[in-house]
PDB file of C-alpha atoms in Angstrom:
ATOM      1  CA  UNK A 263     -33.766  61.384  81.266  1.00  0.00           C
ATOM      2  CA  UNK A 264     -32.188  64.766  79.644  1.00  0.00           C
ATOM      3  CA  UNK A 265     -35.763  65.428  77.707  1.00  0.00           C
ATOM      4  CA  UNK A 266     -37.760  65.146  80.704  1.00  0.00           C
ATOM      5  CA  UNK A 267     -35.693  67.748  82.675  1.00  0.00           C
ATOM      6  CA  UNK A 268     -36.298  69.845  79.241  1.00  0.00           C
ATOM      7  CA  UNK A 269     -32.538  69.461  78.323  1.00  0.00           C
ATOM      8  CA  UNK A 270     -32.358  69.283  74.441  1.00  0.00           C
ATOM      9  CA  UNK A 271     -30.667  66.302  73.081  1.00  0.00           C
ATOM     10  CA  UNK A 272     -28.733  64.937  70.191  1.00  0.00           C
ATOM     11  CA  UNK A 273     -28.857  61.246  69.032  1.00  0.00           C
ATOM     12  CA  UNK A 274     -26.434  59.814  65.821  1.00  0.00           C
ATOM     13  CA  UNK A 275     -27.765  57.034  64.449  1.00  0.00           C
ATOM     14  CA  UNK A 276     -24.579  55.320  62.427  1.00  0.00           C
ATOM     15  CA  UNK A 277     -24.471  52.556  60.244  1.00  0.00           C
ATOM     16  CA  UNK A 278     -21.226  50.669  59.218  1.00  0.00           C
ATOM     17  CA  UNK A 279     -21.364  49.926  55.595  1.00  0.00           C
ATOM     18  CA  UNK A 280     -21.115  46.365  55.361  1.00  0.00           C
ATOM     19  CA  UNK A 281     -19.472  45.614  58.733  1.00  0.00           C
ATOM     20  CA  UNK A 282     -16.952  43.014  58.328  1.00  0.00           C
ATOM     21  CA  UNK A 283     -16.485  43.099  54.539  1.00  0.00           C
ATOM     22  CA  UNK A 284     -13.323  44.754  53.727  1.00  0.00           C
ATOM     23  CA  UNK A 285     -11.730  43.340  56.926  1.00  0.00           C
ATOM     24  CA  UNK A 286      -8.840  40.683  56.021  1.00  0.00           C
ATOM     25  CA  UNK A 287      -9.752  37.592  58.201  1.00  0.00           C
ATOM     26  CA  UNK A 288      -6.242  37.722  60.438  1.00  0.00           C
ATOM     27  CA  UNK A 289      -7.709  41.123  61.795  1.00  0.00           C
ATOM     28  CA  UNK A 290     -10.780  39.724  63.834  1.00  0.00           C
ATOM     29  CA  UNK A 291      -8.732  36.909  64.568  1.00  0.00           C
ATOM     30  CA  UNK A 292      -5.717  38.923  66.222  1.00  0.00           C
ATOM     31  CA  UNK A 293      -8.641  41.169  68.240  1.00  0.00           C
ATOM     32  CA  UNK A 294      -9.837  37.547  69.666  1.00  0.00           C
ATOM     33  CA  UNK A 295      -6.455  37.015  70.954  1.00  0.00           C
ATOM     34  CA  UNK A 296      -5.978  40.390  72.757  1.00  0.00           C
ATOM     35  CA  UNK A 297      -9.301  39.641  74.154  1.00  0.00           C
ATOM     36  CA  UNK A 298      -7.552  36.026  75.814  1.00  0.00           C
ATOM     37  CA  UNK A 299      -9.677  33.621  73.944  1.00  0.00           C
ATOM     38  CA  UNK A 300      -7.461  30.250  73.610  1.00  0.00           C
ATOM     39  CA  UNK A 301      -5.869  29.211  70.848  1.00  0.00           C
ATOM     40  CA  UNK A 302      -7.976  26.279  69.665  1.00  0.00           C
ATOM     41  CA  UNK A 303     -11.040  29.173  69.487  1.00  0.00           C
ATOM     42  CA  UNK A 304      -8.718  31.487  67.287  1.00  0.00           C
ATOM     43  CA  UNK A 305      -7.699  28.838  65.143  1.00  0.00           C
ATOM     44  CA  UNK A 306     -11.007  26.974  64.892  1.00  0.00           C
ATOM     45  CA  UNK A 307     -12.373  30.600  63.816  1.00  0.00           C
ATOM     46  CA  UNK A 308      -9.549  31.548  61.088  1.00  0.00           C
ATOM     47  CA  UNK A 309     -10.106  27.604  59.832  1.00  0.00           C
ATOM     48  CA  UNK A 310     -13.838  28.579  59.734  1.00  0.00           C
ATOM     49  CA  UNK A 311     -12.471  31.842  57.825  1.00  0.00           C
ATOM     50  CA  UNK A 312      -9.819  30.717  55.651  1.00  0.00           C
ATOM     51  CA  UNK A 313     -10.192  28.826  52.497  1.00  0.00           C
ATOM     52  CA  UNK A 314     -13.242  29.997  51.117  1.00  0.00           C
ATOM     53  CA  UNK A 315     -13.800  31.013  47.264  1.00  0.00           C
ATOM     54  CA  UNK A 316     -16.302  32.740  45.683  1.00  0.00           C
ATOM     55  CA  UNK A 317     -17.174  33.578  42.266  1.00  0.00           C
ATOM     56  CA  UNK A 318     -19.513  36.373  40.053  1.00  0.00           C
ATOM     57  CA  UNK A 319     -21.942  35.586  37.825  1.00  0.00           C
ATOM     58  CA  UNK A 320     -23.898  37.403  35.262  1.00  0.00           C
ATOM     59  CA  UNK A 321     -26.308  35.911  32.900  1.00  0.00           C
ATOM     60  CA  UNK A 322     -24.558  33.242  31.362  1.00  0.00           C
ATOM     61  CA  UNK A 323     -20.703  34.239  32.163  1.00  0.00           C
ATOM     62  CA  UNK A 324     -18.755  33.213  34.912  1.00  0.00           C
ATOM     63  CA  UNK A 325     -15.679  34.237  36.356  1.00  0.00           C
ATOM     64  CA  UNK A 326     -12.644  32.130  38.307  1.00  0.00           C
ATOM     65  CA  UNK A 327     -13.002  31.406  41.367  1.00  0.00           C
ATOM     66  CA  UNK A 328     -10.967  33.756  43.724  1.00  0.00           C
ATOM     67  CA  UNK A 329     -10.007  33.339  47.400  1.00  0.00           C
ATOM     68  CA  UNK A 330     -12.244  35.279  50.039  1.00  0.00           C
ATOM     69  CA  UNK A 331     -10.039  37.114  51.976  1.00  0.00           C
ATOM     70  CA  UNK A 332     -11.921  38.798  54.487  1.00  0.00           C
ATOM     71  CA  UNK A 333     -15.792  39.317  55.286  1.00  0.00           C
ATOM     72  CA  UNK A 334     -17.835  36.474  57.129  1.00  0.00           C
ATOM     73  CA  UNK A 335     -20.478  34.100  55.042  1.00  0.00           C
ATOM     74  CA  UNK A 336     -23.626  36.344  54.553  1.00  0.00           C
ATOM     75  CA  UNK A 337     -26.274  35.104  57.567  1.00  0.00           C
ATOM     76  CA  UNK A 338     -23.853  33.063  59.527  1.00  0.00           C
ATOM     77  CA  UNK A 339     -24.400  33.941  63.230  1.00  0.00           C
ATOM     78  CA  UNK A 340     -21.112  34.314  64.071  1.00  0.00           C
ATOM     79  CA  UNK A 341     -20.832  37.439  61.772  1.00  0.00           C
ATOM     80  CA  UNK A 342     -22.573  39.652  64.449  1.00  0.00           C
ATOM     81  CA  UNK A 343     -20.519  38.081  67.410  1.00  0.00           C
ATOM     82  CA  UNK A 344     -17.255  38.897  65.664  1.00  0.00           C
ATOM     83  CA  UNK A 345     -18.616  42.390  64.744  1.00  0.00           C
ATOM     84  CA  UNK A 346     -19.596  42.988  68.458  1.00  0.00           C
ATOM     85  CA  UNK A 347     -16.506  41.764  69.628  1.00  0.00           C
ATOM     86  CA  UNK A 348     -14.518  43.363  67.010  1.00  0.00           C
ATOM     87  CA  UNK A 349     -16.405  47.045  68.030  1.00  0.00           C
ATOM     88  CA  UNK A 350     -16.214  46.235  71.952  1.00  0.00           C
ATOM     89  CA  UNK A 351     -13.304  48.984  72.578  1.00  0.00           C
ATOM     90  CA  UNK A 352     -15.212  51.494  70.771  1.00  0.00           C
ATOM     91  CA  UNK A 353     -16.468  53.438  73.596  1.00  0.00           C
ATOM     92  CA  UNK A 354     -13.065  53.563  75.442  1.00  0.00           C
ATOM     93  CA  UNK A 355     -12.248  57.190  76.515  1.00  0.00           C
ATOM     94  CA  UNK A 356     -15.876  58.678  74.723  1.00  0.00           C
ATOM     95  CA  UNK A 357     -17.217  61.615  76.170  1.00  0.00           C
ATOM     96  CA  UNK A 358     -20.544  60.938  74.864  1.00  0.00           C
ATOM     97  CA  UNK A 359     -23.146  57.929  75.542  1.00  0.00           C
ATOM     98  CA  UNK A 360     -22.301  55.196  72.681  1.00  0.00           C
ATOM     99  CA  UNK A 361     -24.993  52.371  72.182  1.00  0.00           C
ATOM    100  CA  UNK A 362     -23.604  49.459  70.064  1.00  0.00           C
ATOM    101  CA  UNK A 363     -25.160  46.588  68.286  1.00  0.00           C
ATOM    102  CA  UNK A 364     -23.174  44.125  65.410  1.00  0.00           C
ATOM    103  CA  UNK A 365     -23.131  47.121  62.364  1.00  0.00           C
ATOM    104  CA  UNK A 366     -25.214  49.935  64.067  1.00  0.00           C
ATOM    105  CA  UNK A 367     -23.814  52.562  66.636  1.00  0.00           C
ATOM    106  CA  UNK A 368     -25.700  55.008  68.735  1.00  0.00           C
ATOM    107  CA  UNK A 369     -23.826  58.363  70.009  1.00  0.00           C
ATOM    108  CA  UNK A 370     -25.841  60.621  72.359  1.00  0.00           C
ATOM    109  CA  UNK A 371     -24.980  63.618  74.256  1.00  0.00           C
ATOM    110  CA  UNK A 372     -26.809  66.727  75.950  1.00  0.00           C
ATOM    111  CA  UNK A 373     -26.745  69.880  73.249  1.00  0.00           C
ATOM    112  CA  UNK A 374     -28.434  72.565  75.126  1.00  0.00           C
ATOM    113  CA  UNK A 375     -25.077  74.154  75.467  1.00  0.00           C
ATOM    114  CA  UNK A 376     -21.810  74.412  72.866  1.00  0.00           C
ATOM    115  CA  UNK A 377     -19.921  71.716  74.719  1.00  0.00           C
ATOM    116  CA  UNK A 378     -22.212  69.359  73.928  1.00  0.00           C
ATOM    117  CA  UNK A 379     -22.708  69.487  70.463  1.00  0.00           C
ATOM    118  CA  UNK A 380     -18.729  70.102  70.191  1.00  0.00           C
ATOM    119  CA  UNK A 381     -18.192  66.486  71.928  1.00  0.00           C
ATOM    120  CA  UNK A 382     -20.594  64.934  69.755  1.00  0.00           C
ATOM    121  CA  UNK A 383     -18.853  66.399  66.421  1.00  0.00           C
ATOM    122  CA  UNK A 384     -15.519  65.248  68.205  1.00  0.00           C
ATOM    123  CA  UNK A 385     -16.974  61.834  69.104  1.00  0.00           C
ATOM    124  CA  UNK A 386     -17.573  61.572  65.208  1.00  0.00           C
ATOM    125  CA  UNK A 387     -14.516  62.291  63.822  1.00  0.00           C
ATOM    126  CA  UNK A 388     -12.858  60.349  66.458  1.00  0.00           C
ATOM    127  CA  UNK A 389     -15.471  56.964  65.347  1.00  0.00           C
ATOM    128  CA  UNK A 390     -14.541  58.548  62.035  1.00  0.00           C
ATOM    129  CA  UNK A 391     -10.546  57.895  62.098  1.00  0.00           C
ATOM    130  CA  UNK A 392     -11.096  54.601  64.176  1.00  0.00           C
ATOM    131  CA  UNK A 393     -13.500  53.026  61.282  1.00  0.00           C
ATOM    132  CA  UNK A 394     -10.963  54.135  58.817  1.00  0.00           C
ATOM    133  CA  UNK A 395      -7.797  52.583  60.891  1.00  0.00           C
ATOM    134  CA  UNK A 396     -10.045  49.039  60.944  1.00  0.00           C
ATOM    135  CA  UNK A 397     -10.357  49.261  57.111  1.00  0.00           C
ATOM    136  CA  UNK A 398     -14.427  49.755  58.008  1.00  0.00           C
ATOM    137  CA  UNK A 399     -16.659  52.943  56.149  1.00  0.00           C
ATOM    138  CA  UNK A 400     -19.977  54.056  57.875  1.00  0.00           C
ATOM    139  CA  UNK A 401     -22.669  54.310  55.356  1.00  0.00           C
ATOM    140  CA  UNK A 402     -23.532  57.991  55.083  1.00  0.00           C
ATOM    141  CA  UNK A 403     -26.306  57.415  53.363  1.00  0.00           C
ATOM    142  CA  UNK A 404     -28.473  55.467  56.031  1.00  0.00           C
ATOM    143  CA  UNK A 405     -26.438  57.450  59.113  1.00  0.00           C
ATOM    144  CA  UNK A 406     -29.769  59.694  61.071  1.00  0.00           C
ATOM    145  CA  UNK A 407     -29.409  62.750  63.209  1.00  0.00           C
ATOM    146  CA  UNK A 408     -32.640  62.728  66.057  1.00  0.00           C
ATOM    147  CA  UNK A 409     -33.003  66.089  67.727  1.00  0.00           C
ATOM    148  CA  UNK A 410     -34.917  65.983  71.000  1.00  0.00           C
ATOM    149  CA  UNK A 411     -36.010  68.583  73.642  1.00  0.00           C
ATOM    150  CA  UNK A 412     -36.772  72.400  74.687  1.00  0.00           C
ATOM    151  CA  UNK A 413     -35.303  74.255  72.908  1.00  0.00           C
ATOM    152  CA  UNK A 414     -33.012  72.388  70.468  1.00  0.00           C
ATOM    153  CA  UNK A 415     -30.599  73.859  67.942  1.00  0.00           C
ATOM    154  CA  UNK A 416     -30.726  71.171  65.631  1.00  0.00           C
ATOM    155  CA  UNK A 417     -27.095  71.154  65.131  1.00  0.00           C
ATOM    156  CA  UNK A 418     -25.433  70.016  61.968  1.00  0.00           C
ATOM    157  CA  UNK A 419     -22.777  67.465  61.913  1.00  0.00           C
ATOM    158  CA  UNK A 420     -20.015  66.233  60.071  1.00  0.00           C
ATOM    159  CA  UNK A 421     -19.203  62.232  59.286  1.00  0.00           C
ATOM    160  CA  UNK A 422     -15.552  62.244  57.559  1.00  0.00           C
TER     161      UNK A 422
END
């Protein structure tokens, strides 16, 4: 481990704002066939997707109902699945160490010299441009910076 050989170390901590939710259904469904899943599993899944309404209330007014056209049901367990298969390319070509979950991210790197902390900031504004190009946000709010180790800089990055 970097800390024990008293190398300082930075860990990102992102969170992406409502994972799936702005995500038109035909997007999760088009990453499923890239990733050679049949064609009944796709089109069980968009069948699954498609077709659902939703409507606001407030007090004692209602709107119409209005198509859902992307997101997955709130607590459904194969939200997460889609969101880990939908984020499984994320770490392609990284120069850092990425840790994924469903709607949580982990970059890590060594910063005890420049090039470190310069591949993490590049790591995030690369993670920065891909969420944007999948119609996703990170959360800046709830995104955490951990400094470990001798000697650390604590080094200030930039999300977007």
């Amino acid at each position: 481990m970097l800390v024990d050989k008293r190398r300082a170390r930075g860990v990102i901590y992102l969170d992406l704002r409502k994972a799936f939710g702005a995500v038109p259904h035909d997007v999760p469904v088009s990453k499923l066939e890239r990733c050679a899943f049949d064609g009944w599993t796709t089109q069980w899944l968009m069948s699954w997707l498609d077709g659902r309404t939703q409507r606001m209330v407030v007090k004692v007014s209602m709107s119409k109902w209005r198509p859902v056209t992307s997101g997955v049901p709130h607590g459904s367990v194969l939200g997460p699945a889609l969101c880990n298969i939908f984020v499984s390319a994320l770490d392609s070509g990284t120069e850092c160490t990425i840790g994924k979950s469903a709607d949580y991210t982990k970059l890590c790197d060594a910063v005890n010299m420049l090039e470190g902390r310069d591949a993490i900031q590049r790591e995030l504004n690369r993670l920065e441009s891909w969420a944007c190009v999948k119609l996703m946000k990170f959360n800046k709010a709830t995104c955490k910076v951990l400094h470990m180790g001798w000697g650390n800089s604590k080094q200030k990055y930039r999300l977007g």
